[in-house]
Structures are given as structure tokens and as C-alpha cells.
């Protein structure tokens, strides 16, 4: 392969230069060894090597003779630099504490709840009282700029997103993503990163990227971190997790296990004007689920610069829901009750997903050049066994049973090679993935099989991707560019409908990032990215899922990808104040649509490729510290929306100005005992999505926490949506489509959680990307 040939050309010359390993130690002013200190070595402002102290010790490998600059950094300590002539026998570094005296109170550096960096917004979940203790899904919905619509579709600053975990796409969406993340306690998360314009090294899928970073236990020998939470709403839920790590010499074994029991409710109300009648439907659903999530990894260091690893992840979940759906049918004056329907439904669900990964990593020149290879196999399956029983005041009873199964197999492999070329740092990669999805839907009415209403749907997708990313810094200007090429072949076939949809396309996805530092306090940024948004597999499945005889969900096998242009221009002052102008244009956008058939009285949800969706606006964010114990984080924006498309027998061109704001406040009440509080308020103004008109949303959360058991344990008490105001209300008024729907997930919850930490922090298990993650995100 060309990549291996290039690698050999770069490896052979290095043996002609004498290299050595440099050992060192880092201590504080009292002589205590410090762990987790970042050590960097540079030469004439050019990066050479890096290391992190393990029990106070570090090693810089493959260093040639010459003059260097050594730097050491650790939170809570002053930065350290030293000029060195290498090689040297050993290096000893002493860091001084970075404490500041404010009115007689000693304040140490602490990581804020929200950090705004040049390319991403970081939500430090482990530092957030409110986000800690519940589920990972609840923590995700608390991240800045992240919103969830009534169909559980995520967006970040008005852009569709791809959800990653530890740098690897999850390949889940909608209810499957919710179910998966609700089974993972938020105590297993350290932070959530929101990238509104991801670089070329990320998959081209999605308008933005949300990366969930899980905790890694940093312990010597066998160690555990234990967490547990009790959640009370109308019903009670609970979760627990354990994370472990074993390190000895060249062997590292790590993993975690989480269990979550969820018991909650969901309410829906729909009012429909069919022209000659007016239907009012309420839907109260009670849902229960049990989810197991686990991960087990083994890394073995073959040599000083080679690691072979195996990683297995999995989740298993079961769930049950029961709904009561009364429908009242009125005359056109909405005052005379003509008839009623009473529908009772039950649905038993299950699902499992696994990923088997083999990874090989080779690092050369102290990490300046590296080769990473991943091979993955990821099977995934879901099942649903739904019963619907309807009794009408004017017609015969209606009973249906619809068992559904879905099986997805994902095979993928990728190779990444990082290297330098003069002043430029480059990363090139190759990826191939093959997805096979088999979906079976059986329709049984009154114990009679209905083949014409059943469905068998197969979908395959093969994608080959190549990418290169290049970056460099020239005085005050930092430049990063990338180009990703993807060639995709898809095939969807419905056996029942004898309908075949095939498509092949080749696309280039460029990204550009520029940062200009005016001075130490002022900098400008510009980013541009072109991305693709492929529909999830379930959106294309034409099987019908009924909630009543007149209400159902059906996929669209003819769906095509959408294409996204992202542009951002930003200004940052003293790293605490930012203002950003942004523009997003999505062509051929696909989205969920609600269709009412006034003749048959059917009201169903499906998906369509529509025309153009545009959002342009301005955002401002700031961090304030009115006192040493008080931090205020503000984020607000206004934006212009346009939705334009031909749809049904007409055409719409909707325009609207909207806004949103978020206020987060953190208070340190007693630093010695770790007593702190946090309150968050957020508001989303009215908005539009195709023919949907959304009303405003708001939410206020608060929480307190304290350290116990000599700082090893932490107790948290939180209250989410204390005014129970987070409710979706949507109006539709387009041609003969006139309806209103109300959607309410249980959001007012009280959570009591406890975590206990054991052992001394040292080097963590490595985090790596596997090859199958992009495809699993779209699995349902």
C-alpha cells in the first residue's frame, strides 16, 4: 500500500541519527511527586515530543542531540520553562503552587463548568452539579446550545448533529440514542464537547458534532470508582456504575459497567381539523426500561513505540410501554360530540449492540509520526412487539399485533497516518465501511396475517473515504485545512412493495480554519465546512407502526442525503468574551413531516426531502467572576430562519427571527468541605421547522453538592425543570393541514446521587477511535 511505502521511507532515515531517551521527575515545592503533569519539548518553536508524568516520572523518547526548550504545565501550578542542552542524564522539575490571595481567601485554579475554545464549546459534566447524578442523555440535553425536538432529534446551535463517544460516532439516533444514553449514568462522563464546524478528520456526516468523553480510571493495580443515583419524578428510577483499571508493566486492562432502570411517562395531545370534523386525541404513555452498558479493553505494549489493543463494548436493553389514547370526534362547530374512540396499546421492546475492535498503534520520533489501524465488526439488533386495541362508539373493535425486528451488521476498517512536512503537521487517512440492514415487519389484524400490510426491507451501504488534514502556525496566524473524499453506493429494497432504490455518489468535503492573534488579549477566527447528512436507516423503512387505527409512523425508502454549508466568523477577548457570526445553509434537507388525510381521517408521520433551510445569526458568550466564590456564564444569540420548499400541492417560504439564552451560575459555599451550588436557566424562543411553528421553551435547574468521607465521596442533590415548563407545543397551518400537537416528556425530576473514589490518580487508559462508529450512529 502507498501509505506503508511512505511509512518505510520515513522510518529508514531515522536510524542514521543518534537518538536517546531522556528521563525526568516532577515534584512540588515540598518534594512530593506530581502526577498528570504535561511535559513538552520544543526546538525553535517547533514541537518535538510530549509526555505525561506517571507517579511523578516521565520519559521523552527518541531525542537527538541539540538545544531545546522544556515546558511543564499542571492545573494549580505555575507554568515552567527551561532551556536545555540534550542529551542529559536526567531532568528534575519543581513546580510552584499557583495560589492567589483575594481578600484573605486562598483560591486555587479550578476547571469551569463551561469552557469556550477556538474550535469547540466544552461542558465539564463532572464539574456540573446539575448534570451529574442523572443519565447521560439528561446531561447531554444540558450542554450549551444543545436542543431536542419533540421527536428526540438533537441539534447544536440549530444544526443537525452526529453524536460521538470518546471520539467515536455512536451510530444511534432518535429513540435508540435516548434509550442507549439513558442506560449510562452521567457519573461516567467527564465532559461533552460541541463542535459546530468539525475538521476533516471527523466524518463528513452531520452538520455539527457532539463528543461525549467518558471517565477513565487512573489507578495502579486493580481499582474502582463507584457511583449510584436515585431519581424521583412521578415514578422512581435509579442507576449505578463501576469503572475499573488495572495497569502492570506493559499490560493495561480497563473497563466499566453501568446499569439503569428508568420509569417515566410521556404525554401527547393532538387537535386536528379535518374540515368536516374536529378530532381531539390525548395519549398518556407509561414507560419502563432496563439497560446494561459495558466495556472491556486490553492494551499490550509490544515495544516502546508499538501498542496492540482489543476493545469490546456492548449494551443490552429491554423496555415496556403502555398507553391509553382516548379520541373525541366533534362536529365542525367543535361543540357537538359525534363519537369516541378508546385505544389501549402495549409495546415490549428489546435491543442489543456490540462492537469488536482490534487496534494497532505505532509512534515514531516521540510521536511526531504515527500509524494507527482499526478493524471493527459491529452487530446491532432491535425488536418490538406492539399490540393496539381500539373500541369505537360507532364501529367494530379494531385489534392489531405488529412484531418488528431489525438486524444490522457493520464491517469497517480505517488507517490513519500522522506526519510532518516542514512547518506543517499532516494527518492522512483511509476508511472503508459496509453496512447491511435487514428489517422485518409483520401485520396481524384480529389474529389474521395481512401480507399486504406487512413489510420486509433490506438496505446496504458501502462507503470508501480518503482524507488529509494539514495545519501550521506562522507568527500570529494559525492555518488548518482539510479535504475529505467519500464515494458511496446504497441499495434499498422492499420485498413487499417490490420497490428498489439505488444511488451512487462521489463528494468532496473541504474544511478551512483560520485564527489570527492580534495580541495576547484579542484574536479572530474564521471557519468553513461542507458536510453531508445521511438519513438514518429507520427513516427509510416503509413499514407502518400504528398507535391507533388512524395514527401511524411510516418511513420513506426514497430519502436522499442533505448537504450542509457552515460558515463562522468570531472574535475573542481575553478568552472570556466571544462574539460569533454564523451562517448555515442546508439543501435537500430531509425531516419528519406530519400529514393529515382529510378523506380517510388518517394522521401520520413520515419523512421527506424538502428544499432549503437557512439560519444566520449572531451569538455572544461571556464569563464573569463577581467574587472569588461566584462564577457566571452567559450565552445568548439571535438568528434569522428561512424554510423554503415545494410540498404537497403547494409551496411555502417561511421566514422568522428567533433567539435563545442560557445563564449558568456556580457558587462555592465552603471550599474545605466541597460544598457548592449551581443554578441554570435557559430559554428558547419560537422557531420554525418546515411547516411546523414551535412555541417558546424554558427550563430552570438547580443543585447542591458536598464532599464526604475525607473527600473520597461526593453527595449531590439536584432538581431539574423545577417549574415543569419544558413542553413542546407545535402549530401547523398549511393548505388543508391544520393541527396542533403537544408533547411532554417527564422533565421535573429530583436526583440524589453518591460517588466514591478509590486510589491515587496516575496514567489513564488510552482513548482511541474505532472504525465502525460512524455507521452505528444511523442504526435504529
XYZ file of C-alpha atoms in Angstrom:
780
model
C 0.000 0.000 0.000
C 1.086 3.546 -0.706
C 0.715 4.519 2.960
C 3.043 1.705 4.114
C 5.543 2.611 1.389
C 5.607 6.216 2.594
C 5.974 4.998 6.151
C 9.012 2.894 5.267
C 10.618 5.864 3.541
C 10.252 7.875 6.745
C 11.385 5.097 9.117
C 14.664 4.135 7.418
C 16.433 7.520 7.631
C 15.899 7.804 11.363
C 18.417 5.045 12.079
C 21.170 7.283 10.686
C 20.689 9.784 13.533
C 21.745 9.016 17.106
C 18.752 9.130 19.419
C 18.303 8.663 23.155
C 15.622 8.610 25.820
C 15.540 11.379 28.456
C 14.160 10.582 31.929
C 12.900 13.109 34.470
C 10.852 13.721 37.625
C 8.433 16.458 38.671
C 7.772 17.494 42.267
C 6.049 20.327 44.096
C 7.854 22.789 46.389
C 7.614 20.292 49.278
C 9.198 17.495 47.284
C 6.021 15.473 46.608
C 5.925 13.689 43.246
C 3.251 15.119 40.917
C 1.125 13.024 38.565
C -0.602 14.142 35.380
C 1.848 16.970 34.586
C 2.117 17.691 30.854
C 5.729 17.849 29.628
C 6.523 19.295 26.186
C 9.832 19.588 24.365
C 10.296 22.065 21.503
C 13.125 23.336 19.318
C 12.991 26.769 17.664
C 9.223 26.954 18.362
C 8.690 23.579 16.693
C 7.025 20.751 18.625
C 9.324 17.731 19.225
C 7.853 15.484 21.939
C 5.406 15.301 24.817
C 4.831 13.154 27.901
C 2.610 12.996 30.997
C 4.080 12.179 34.400
C 3.260 8.789 35.878
C 3.903 8.691 39.664
C 5.957 11.854 39.121
C 8.213 10.333 36.450
C 8.314 10.869 32.683
C 10.325 9.753 29.654
C 10.942 11.635 26.396
C 11.871 9.093 23.724
C 13.954 9.295 20.560
C 15.594 12.692 21.246
C 18.644 13.762 19.197
C 21.471 15.982 20.461
C 20.797 19.736 20.473
C 19.353 22.770 22.246
C 15.728 22.509 23.367
C 13.049 24.293 25.363
C 11.347 22.191 28.042
C 7.927 23.188 29.414
C 5.773 21.723 32.206
C 2.133 22.545 32.904
C -0.378 21.372 35.512
C -3.572 22.920 36.840
C -2.973 24.678 40.152
C 0.756 25.245 39.484
C 2.732 27.973 37.769
C 3.906 27.245 34.217
C 7.555 26.128 33.989
C 10.043 26.554 31.126
C 13.754 25.726 30.881
C 16.400 25.866 28.152
C 18.281 22.563 27.847
C 21.257 21.083 26.032
C 20.479 17.427 25.357
C 21.274 14.631 25.839
C 21.340 14.788 29.653
C 21.417 12.083 32.313
C 18.159 13.175 33.963
C 15.907 16.197 34.485
C 14.361 17.401 37.730
C 11.498 19.912 37.680
C 9.969 21.685 40.679
C 6.571 23.366 40.209
C 5.408 26.233 42.378
C 1.798 26.435 43.554
C -0.352 28.930 41.610
C -2.416 30.279 44.521
C -3.845 33.798 44.503
C -4.780 35.737 47.630
C -8.133 37.512 47.362
C -9.243 39.381 50.490
C -7.679 36.799 52.762
C -9.228 33.809 50.944
C -6.985 31.332 49.142
C -8.297 30.396 45.696
C -6.779 27.647 43.533
C -7.266 27.157 39.815
C -10.412 25.143 39.031
C -11.925 23.938 35.801
C -15.097 25.923 34.975
C -18.403 24.276 34.146
C -18.305 25.693 30.602
C -15.175 26.379 28.544
C -15.225 28.101 25.158
C -12.284 27.223 22.955
C -11.478 28.316 19.419
C -12.979 25.208 17.804
C -15.474 23.929 20.386
C -17.568 24.554 23.492
C -16.711 22.211 26.380
C -19.315 21.331 29.026
C -17.443 19.821 32.002
C -20.097 17.435 33.272
C -18.012 16.251 36.228
C -17.864 19.873 37.441
C -21.594 20.468 36.933
C -23.775 19.665 39.915
C -26.934 19.725 37.825
C -25.692 17.422 35.049
C -24.091 14.911 37.419
C -26.124 12.126 39.006
C -28.756 11.522 36.340
C -28.370 9.807 32.989
C -26.010 10.627 30.139
C -28.986 11.645 27.987
C -30.081 14.206 30.581
C -26.517 15.537 30.813
C -26.356 15.836 27.024
C -29.538 17.931 26.934
C -27.958 20.338 29.467
C -24.935 21.078 27.243
C -24.733 24.652 25.857
C -26.505 25.103 22.529
C -27.950 21.574 22.500
C -31.699 21.215 21.939
C -34.024 18.242 21.469
C -37.224 18.429 19.446
C -40.455 16.523 20.074
C -39.151 13.516 18.092
C -35.925 13.287 20.135
C -33.859 14.693 17.253
C -30.793 16.567 18.534
C -29.401 19.842 17.249
C -26.485 22.033 18.309
C -26.866 25.750 17.731
C -29.629 24.996 15.189
C -27.550 22.390 13.298
C -28.187 18.677 12.997
C -25.579 16.672 14.889
C -23.605 13.462 14.877
C -23.091 12.119 18.426
C -19.662 10.684 19.288
C -18.392 8.975 22.428
C -14.670 9.212 23.165
C -14.053 10.419 19.623
C -16.087 7.586 18.055
C -19.526 8.108 16.468
C -22.285 6.228 18.288
C -24.391 5.499 15.177
C -27.638 5.785 17.088
C -30.386 8.357 16.766
C -33.913 9.134 17.875
C -35.385 6.790 20.467
C -32.453 4.352 20.182
C -29.975 7.076 21.119
C -32.216 8.127 24.016
C -32.534 4.547 25.274
C -28.805 3.945 24.996
C -27.717 7.108 26.823
C -30.431 6.772 29.463
C -28.778 3.500 30.437
C -25.405 5.202 31.061
C -25.132 7.169 34.313
C -23.844 10.703 33.811
C -21.288 9.985 36.533
C -19.381 8.052 33.846
C -18.928 11.248 31.772
C -16.162 13.789 32.284
C -17.173 16.321 29.596
C -19.260 16.968 26.495
C -17.679 18.796 23.540
C -19.811 20.672 20.988
C -18.062 21.298 17.638
C -20.175 23.431 15.331
C -17.720 23.097 12.421
C -15.692 19.871 12.765
C -12.360 19.394 10.907
C -11.790 16.905 8.079
C -10.524 14.206 10.459
C -14.126 13.809 11.654
C -16.650 12.003 9.500
C -18.416 14.260 6.992
C -21.753 13.121 8.431
C -23.802 15.708 10.374
C -23.886 19.500 10.439
C -22.129 19.535 13.837
C -20.510 17.037 16.221
C -21.207 16.347 19.893
C -18.420 14.329 21.521
C -19.171 12.678 24.889
C -15.932 11.990 26.770
C -16.166 9.270 29.416
C -14.083 8.997 32.554
C -11.004 6.822 32.634
C -9.927 5.443 35.986
C -6.290 6.346 36.622
C -5.218 3.789 39.193
C -2.298 1.437 39.766
C -3.223 -2.207 40.180
C -6.931 -3.042 40.417
C -9.086 -0.050 41.351
C -12.729 1.006 41.206
C -14.824 4.136 41.018
C -18.408 3.550 42.185
C -21.469 5.713 41.513
C -25.164 5.435 42.293
C -28.226 7.662 41.844
C -31.885 7.658 42.821
C -34.243 9.734 40.656
C -37.755 10.710 41.691
C -40.444 12.111 39.436
C -43.991 10.794 39.251
C -42.263 7.415 39.360
C -38.837 6.412 40.648
C -35.728 5.464 38.631
C -32.170 4.589 39.587
C -28.784 3.841 38.080
C -25.331 2.717 39.078
C -21.911 2.290 37.533
C -18.434 0.952 38.204
C -15.252 1.852 36.340
C -12.008 -0.088 36.776
C -8.429 -0.071 35.537
C -5.541 -2.473 36.008
C -2.038 -1.470 34.950
C 1.115 -3.501 35.368
C 4.250 -3.081 33.267
C 3.284 -3.407 29.586
C -0.268 -4.596 30.249
C -3.283 -2.366 30.744
C -6.790 -3.750 31.315
C -9.689 -1.336 31.705
C -13.443 -1.222 31.518
C -16.718 -0.140 33.015
C -20.231 -1.336 33.653
C -23.401 0.674 34.049
C -26.983 -0.282 34.795
C -30.007 1.970 34.565
C -33.668 1.437 35.444
C -35.986 4.073 34.012
C -39.653 4.535 34.940
C -41.289 7.603 33.471
C -44.196 8.914 31.438
C -44.824 10.766 28.187
C -47.899 12.786 27.257
C -49.087 13.792 23.786
C -52.122 15.746 22.685
C -53.228 16.268 19.089
C -56.006 18.516 17.788
C -56.843 18.061 14.081
C -59.266 19.985 11.881
C -60.296 17.587 9.087
C -62.672 20.143 7.580
C -65.920 18.230 8.214
C -64.954 17.103 11.737
C -62.642 18.043 14.586
C -60.627 15.328 16.374
C -59.057 15.669 19.821
C -56.677 12.916 20.947
C -54.722 12.555 24.181
C -52.017 9.931 24.645
C -50.665 9.062 28.090
C -47.780 6.575 27.978
C -46.021 4.926 30.897
C -42.563 3.624 30.018
C -40.119 1.357 31.818
C -36.697 0.204 30.666
C -33.650 -1.642 31.952
C -30.300 -1.054 30.293
C -26.872 -2.641 30.718
C -23.786 -0.976 29.221
C -20.283 -2.380 29.427
C -16.813 -2.031 28.000
C -13.680 -4.145 28.345
C -10.348 -3.241 26.792
C -6.835 -4.688 26.836
C -3.741 -2.842 25.630
C -0.328 -4.503 25.401
C 2.826 -2.535 24.679
C 4.753 -4.676 22.188
C 7.721 -2.279 22.165
C 8.375 1.259 23.398
C 6.536 2.668 20.375
C 4.038 -0.074 19.475
C 0.730 -0.942 21.143
C -1.734 -3.687 20.255
C -5.215 -3.380 21.710
C -8.546 -5.177 21.792
C -11.746 -3.400 22.837
C -15.240 -4.866 23.284
C -18.249 -2.651 24.012
C -21.850 -3.661 24.371
C -25.294 -2.702 25.532
C -28.451 -4.686 26.186
C -31.813 -3.166 26.931
C -35.392 -4.193 27.475
C -38.390 -1.952 27.757
C -42.137 -1.935 28.107
C -44.688 0.785 27.478
C -48.431 1.004 27.833
C -50.618 3.794 26.575
C -54.184 4.977 26.950
C -55.372 7.023 23.955
C -58.915 8.414 24.065
C -60.122 10.290 20.938
C -63.173 12.538 20.843
C -64.702 13.425 17.469
C -66.664 16.666 17.232
C -68.720 18.320 14.566
C -67.294 21.312 12.707
C -68.532 23.730 15.391
C -66.317 21.873 17.926
C -69.183 21.735 20.412
C -71.168 18.624 19.455
C -69.586 15.271 20.333
C -70.321 12.830 17.474
C -68.361 9.737 18.507
C -65.437 8.433 20.563
C -62.535 6.035 20.192
C -60.646 4.376 23.041
C -57.271 2.874 22.120
C -55.087 0.912 24.516
C -51.587 -0.019 23.409
C -48.674 -2.023 24.737
C -45.196 -2.443 23.316
C -42.468 -4.756 24.513
C -39.078 -3.719 23.166
C -35.561 -5.095 23.232
C -32.222 -4.296 21.736
C -28.530 -5.066 21.811
C -25.426 -3.711 20.184
C -21.790 -4.764 20.259
C -18.506 -3.559 18.823
C -15.436 -5.766 18.495
C -12.335 -3.704 17.763
C -8.691 -4.575 17.120
C -6.252 -1.673 17.113
C -2.561 -1.324 16.262
C -0.691 1.897 17.032
C 2.882 2.773 16.004
C 4.576 6.010 17.112
C 7.893 7.304 15.753
C 10.092 10.287 16.583
C 8.485 10.702 20.024
C 5.062 10.846 18.473
C 5.886 13.212 15.584
C 4.903 10.414 13.199
C 2.344 7.755 13.913
C 0.362 4.998 12.230
C -2.985 3.818 13.585
C -5.006 0.862 12.230
C -8.512 -0.190 13.340
C -10.625 -3.171 12.316
C -14.236 -3.427 13.511
C -17.237 -5.671 13.469
C -20.443 -4.258 14.973
C -23.685 -6.279 15.040
C -26.804 -4.459 16.187
C -30.412 -5.569 16.605
C -33.763 -4.325 17.939
C -37.187 -5.865 18.375
C -40.679 -4.553 19.077
C -43.890 -6.440 19.847
C -46.743 -3.929 19.777
C -50.458 -4.545 20.440
C -53.141 -1.977 19.608
C -56.759 -2.467 20.680
C -59.383 0.158 19.746
C -63.052 0.288 20.758
C -65.274 2.741 18.872
C -68.718 4.055 19.716
C -69.671 3.850 16.042
C -67.780 0.873 14.557
C -66.477 -2.614 15.291
C -63.434 -3.186 17.539
C -60.010 -2.944 15.879
C -57.166 -5.176 17.059
C -53.671 -5.419 15.541
C -50.382 -7.044 16.537
C -47.198 -5.860 14.806
C -43.955 -7.693 15.685
C -40.892 -5.965 14.245
C -37.219 -6.983 14.079
C -34.149 -5.224 12.761
C -30.660 -6.665 12.274
C -27.683 -4.557 11.224
C -24.123 -5.729 10.589
C -21.343 -3.175 10.183
C -17.890 -4.131 8.877
C -15.280 -1.391 8.737
C -11.587 -0.621 8.781
C -9.513 2.537 8.817
C -5.884 3.611 8.700
C -4.553 6.973 9.881
C -1.005 8.264 9.342
C 0.237 11.463 11.016
C 3.489 13.121 9.961
C 5.265 16.468 9.500
C 6.345 18.234 6.338
C 8.497 21.254 7.113
C 6.431 23.566 9.306
C 3.222 21.696 8.522
C 1.596 18.906 10.528
C -0.400 16.495 8.382
C -2.768 13.611 9.015
C -3.996 11.365 6.224
C -6.488 8.560 6.481
C -8.410 5.867 4.656
C -11.667 4.206 5.700
C -13.952 1.580 4.206
C -17.303 0.570 5.677
C -20.020 -1.866 4.668
C -23.469 -1.836 6.274
C -26.142 -4.498 5.870
C -29.583 -3.866 7.388
C -32.452 -6.371 7.381
C -35.867 -5.203 8.657
C -38.999 -7.338 9.029
C -42.438 -6.014 9.946
C -45.467 -8.302 10.359
C -49.028 -7.000 10.449
C -51.640 -9.233 12.136
C -55.228 -7.990 12.417
C -57.691 -9.903 14.603
C -55.323 -12.934 14.521
C -55.190 -12.862 10.696
C -51.893 -12.243 8.899
C -52.142 -9.318 6.449
C -49.306 -9.768 3.896
C -50.203 -6.581 2.002
C -49.654 -4.513 5.178
C -46.544 -6.394 6.306
C -43.123 -5.470 5.022
C -39.616 -6.845 4.516
C -36.972 -4.204 3.792
C -33.230 -4.601 3.128
C -30.714 -1.804 2.947
C -26.994 -1.894 2.135
C -24.474 0.930 2.053
C -20.774 0.823 1.114
C -18.578 3.887 1.582
C -14.916 4.498 0.799
C -13.338 7.616 2.301
C -9.951 9.343 1.981
C -8.947 12.469 3.851
C -5.986 14.748 4.541
C -5.768 17.444 7.188
C -2.928 19.996 7.334
C -2.118 22.628 9.960
C 0.623 25.104 10.756
C 1.353 28.313 12.650
C 3.101 31.319 11.119
C 3.767 34.109 13.597
C 0.266 35.297 14.581
C -1.637 33.207 12.045
C -2.724 29.592 12.560
C -3.985 27.752 9.497
C -5.778 24.431 9.324
C -7.310 22.943 6.210
C -8.687 19.598 5.223
C -10.267 17.700 2.380
C -12.337 14.550 2.703
C -13.458 12.484 -0.308
C -16.264 9.945 0.058
C -17.618 7.525 -2.537
C -20.927 5.919 -1.515
C -23.159 3.195 -3.010
C -26.585 2.498 -1.480
C -29.324 -0.027 -2.218
C -32.731 -0.223 -0.539
C -35.262 -2.896 -1.492
C -38.784 -3.504 -0.156
C -39.800 -7.120 -0.882
C -43.439 -6.387 -0.089
C -43.694 -3.361 -2.366
C -41.180 -4.722 -4.897
C -39.572 -1.273 -4.744
C -35.840 -0.788 -5.422
C -33.914 2.419 -4.711
C -30.232 2.600 -5.692
C -27.831 5.530 -5.573
C -24.117 6.135 -6.126
C -22.365 9.428 -5.482
C -18.886 10.867 -5.014
C -18.431 14.028 -2.946
C -15.570 16.241 -1.716
C -15.888 17.870 1.709
C -13.452 20.760 2.341
C -12.846 22.466 5.700
C -10.908 25.649 6.497
C -9.928 27.086 9.886
C -8.035 30.377 10.332
C -7.054 32.019 13.598
C -5.272 35.363 13.781
C -3.896 36.550 17.116
C -3.945 40.363 17.159
C -2.267 40.374 20.586
C -2.414 38.451 23.843
C -5.975 39.602 24.529
C -7.584 39.706 21.075
C -7.966 37.113 18.350
C -10.087 36.481 15.265
C -11.315 33.144 13.892
C -12.840 32.031 10.607
C -14.159 28.559 9.807
C -15.857 26.977 6.823
C -17.063 23.430 6.345
C -19.071 21.464 3.809
C -20.761 18.355 5.191
C -23.305 15.659 4.390
C -26.285 14.491 6.439
C -27.345 10.933 5.564
C -30.733 9.651 6.761
C -30.824 7.047 9.497
C -31.743 3.563 8.319
C -35.126 3.537 10.108
C -36.228 6.691 8.280
C -36.107 4.677 5.028
C -38.007 1.616 6.270
C -41.517 1.722 4.740
C -43.101 -0.436 7.475
C -46.068 1.171 9.270
C -46.137 1.394 13.075
C -49.625 2.102 14.402
C -50.531 3.833 17.652
C -54.239 3.748 16.719
C -56.249 2.811 13.603
C -55.832 6.371 12.300
C -52.350 7.264 13.545
C -49.120 5.643 12.437
C -45.471 6.191 11.561
C -44.018 5.143 8.184
C -40.512 5.545 6.733
C -39.568 6.671 3.237
C -37.203 4.420 1.229
C -36.655 7.227 -1.334
C -34.914 9.571 1.110
C -31.692 11.166 -0.138
C -28.839 12.865 1.787
C -28.827 16.565 2.599
C -25.776 18.817 2.156
C -24.669 21.469 4.625
C -22.583 24.657 4.316
C -21.292 26.093 7.632
C -19.552 29.483 7.931
C -18.472 31.185 11.180
C -16.567 34.406 11.898
C -15.617 35.032 15.517
C -13.830 37.427 17.830
C -12.452 36.539 21.281
C -11.327 38.929 24.001
C -9.189 37.647 26.884
C -10.554 34.124 26.274
C -13.638 35.024 28.371
C -15.691 37.037 25.893
C -16.651 35.865 22.416
C -18.947 37.037 19.666
C -19.631 34.895 16.598
C -21.477 35.492 13.350
C -22.715 32.242 11.817
C -24.443 31.070 8.648
C -25.778 27.584 7.878
C -27.425 26.516 4.638
C -28.908 23.019 4.185
C -30.042 21.928 0.733
C -32.276 18.920 0.035
C -32.961 18.786 3.770
C -34.824 15.694 4.983
C -37.053 15.967 8.013
C -40.030 14.435 9.728
C -43.382 15.689 8.425
C -46.907 15.202 9.743
C -49.523 14.507 7.073
C -53.296 14.598 7.558
C -55.575 12.912 5.044
C -58.913 14.682 5.317
C -60.720 11.976 3.321
C -59.627 8.900 5.301
C -59.001 10.790 8.589
C -55.503 9.295 8.775
C -52.866 11.391 10.543
C -49.380 10.013 10.165
C -45.682 10.888 10.485
C -43.209 10.223 7.693
C -40.028 11.779 6.251
C -39.480 13.854 3.124
C -36.638 15.579 1.293
C -37.660 19.212 1.193
C -35.897 22.245 -0.254
C -33.770 24.801 1.579
C -33.245 25.593 5.267
C -31.179 28.663 6.166
C -30.108 30.036 9.549
C -27.980 33.179 10.019
C -27.297 34.898 13.310
C -25.067 36.361 15.967
C -24.048 34.788 19.302
C -22.339 36.304 22.310
C -20.858 34.479 25.289
C -19.122 35.752 28.419
C -17.766 34.543 31.754
C -17.863 36.802 34.827
C -16.461 36.402 38.344
C -18.206 38.952 40.603
C -16.495 37.303 43.597
C -13.950 34.565 44.107
C -16.788 32.204 45.074
C -19.149 33.104 42.224
C -18.944 32.314 38.502
C -21.493 33.479 35.905
C -21.586 32.045 32.387
C -23.865 33.734 29.831
C -24.623 32.609 26.274
C -27.228 34.322 24.081
C -27.986 34.608 20.389
C -30.415 35.874 17.814
C -30.860 34.356 14.380
C -32.877 34.607 11.192
C -34.529 31.464 9.826
C -35.844 30.672 6.371
C -37.612 27.461 5.345
C -38.387 27.196 1.635
C -39.726 24.231 -0.350
C -42.392 22.817 -2.618
C -44.536 20.500 -0.505
C -47.733 18.557 -1.202
C -49.736 20.586 -3.734
C -48.235 23.923 -2.735
C -45.113 25.854 -1.848
C -44.011 27.565 1.350
C -41.419 30.246 2.025
C -41.388 30.892 5.783
C -39.174 33.500 7.442
C -38.740 34.226 11.122
C -36.397 35.864 13.645
C -35.805 33.946 16.868
C -33.490 33.966 19.874
C -32.282 31.921 22.818
C -30.324 32.472 26.028
C -28.659 30.445 28.753
C -27.476 31.562 32.193
C -25.345 29.298 34.389
C -24.212 30.302 37.881
C -21.858 28.308 40.122
C -21.292 29.102 43.809
C -18.574 27.845 46.156
C -20.143 27.844 49.626
C -17.485 26.027 51.648
C -14.309 25.066 49.841
C -12.902 22.935 52.670
C -15.888 20.579 52.636
C -16.547 20.907 48.908
C -19.980 22.445 49.419
C -21.160 24.148 46.235
C -24.340 25.066 44.370
C -25.336 25.619 40.774
C -28.365 27.088 39.005
C -29.068 27.106 35.273
C -31.832 28.876 33.375
C -32.374 28.572 29.641
C -34.920 29.943 27.214
C -35.599 29.111 23.560
C -37.729 31.490 21.537
C -40.329 30.392 18.983
C -38.997 28.859 15.773
C -39.896 27.067 12.553
C -39.075 23.685 11.007
C -40.624 23.124 7.565
C -44.355 23.783 8.168
C -44.022 23.385 11.955
C -44.274 26.507 14.127
C -42.716 25.844 17.532
C -43.691 27.855 20.593
C -41.100 29.000 23.138
C -39.496 26.712 25.743
C -37.909 27.407 29.126
C -36.307 25.484 31.974
C -34.694 26.208 35.361
C -32.491 23.640 37.159
C -30.631 23.814 40.457
C -28.370 21.615 42.549
C -26.093 21.384 45.587
C -23.212 19.058 46.435
C -20.813 18.289 49.279
C -17.729 16.140 49.757
C -17.838 13.445 52.434
C -15.637 10.654 53.761
C -12.452 12.758 53.759
C -13.016 13.923 50.205
C -13.304 10.426 48.731
C -17.074 10.640 48.400
C -19.425 13.214 46.900
C -23.154 13.651 47.559
C -25.328 15.613 45.106
C -28.962 16.715 45.196
C -30.477 18.252 42.068
C -33.880 19.428 40.876
C -34.479 19.649 37.113
C -37.158 21.797 35.448
C -38.495 22.933 38.817
C -41.426 24.799 37.203
C -42.279 21.873 34.861
C -42.249 24.266 31.892
C -40.246 22.311 29.299
C -43.086 21.321 26.940
C -43.238 21.257 23.141
C -46.199 22.999 21.505
C -46.398 22.999 17.709
C -48.907 24.533 15.288
C -49.434 23.555 11.637
C -51.460 25.721 9.262
C -50.604 24.932 5.644
C -53.065 24.303 2.800
C -55.601 21.855 4.252
C -53.173 20.759 7.007
C -54.479 22.347 10.209
C -53.468 20.816 13.503
C -51.824 21.393 16.855
C -49.808 18.953 18.920
C -48.408 18.998 22.419
C -45.538 16.762 23.551
C -44.344 16.396 27.131
C -41.576 14.127 28.388
C -41.253 13.953 32.167
C -38.695 16.649 32.966
C -39.338 17.704 36.588
C -37.086 15.309 38.479
C -35.245 15.242 41.801
C -31.987 13.258 41.884
C -29.902 12.141 44.849
C -26.526 10.686 43.870
C -23.382 9.429 45.561
C -19.937 8.703 44.158
C -16.889 7.183 45.821
C -13.343 7.367 44.514
C -10.593 4.958 45.471
C -6.834 5.171 44.966
C -4.310 7.647 43.614
C -4.595 9.129 40.120
C -1.921 8.151 37.628
C -1.813 7.485 33.895
C -5.165 6.704 32.265
C -6.176 4.089 29.745
C -5.680 5.416 26.238
C -8.662 6.638 24.243
C -8.934 5.705 20.588
C -11.328 5.886 17.670
C -12.683 2.672 16.210
C -13.685 2.296 12.580
C -17.383 1.422 12.790
C -18.691 4.287 14.873
C -19.985 6.497 12.032
C -22.277 3.756 10.713
C -23.705 2.737 14.100
C -24.885 6.322 14.679
C -27.506 5.935 11.986
C -28.649 2.494 13.125
C -32.111 2.213 14.650
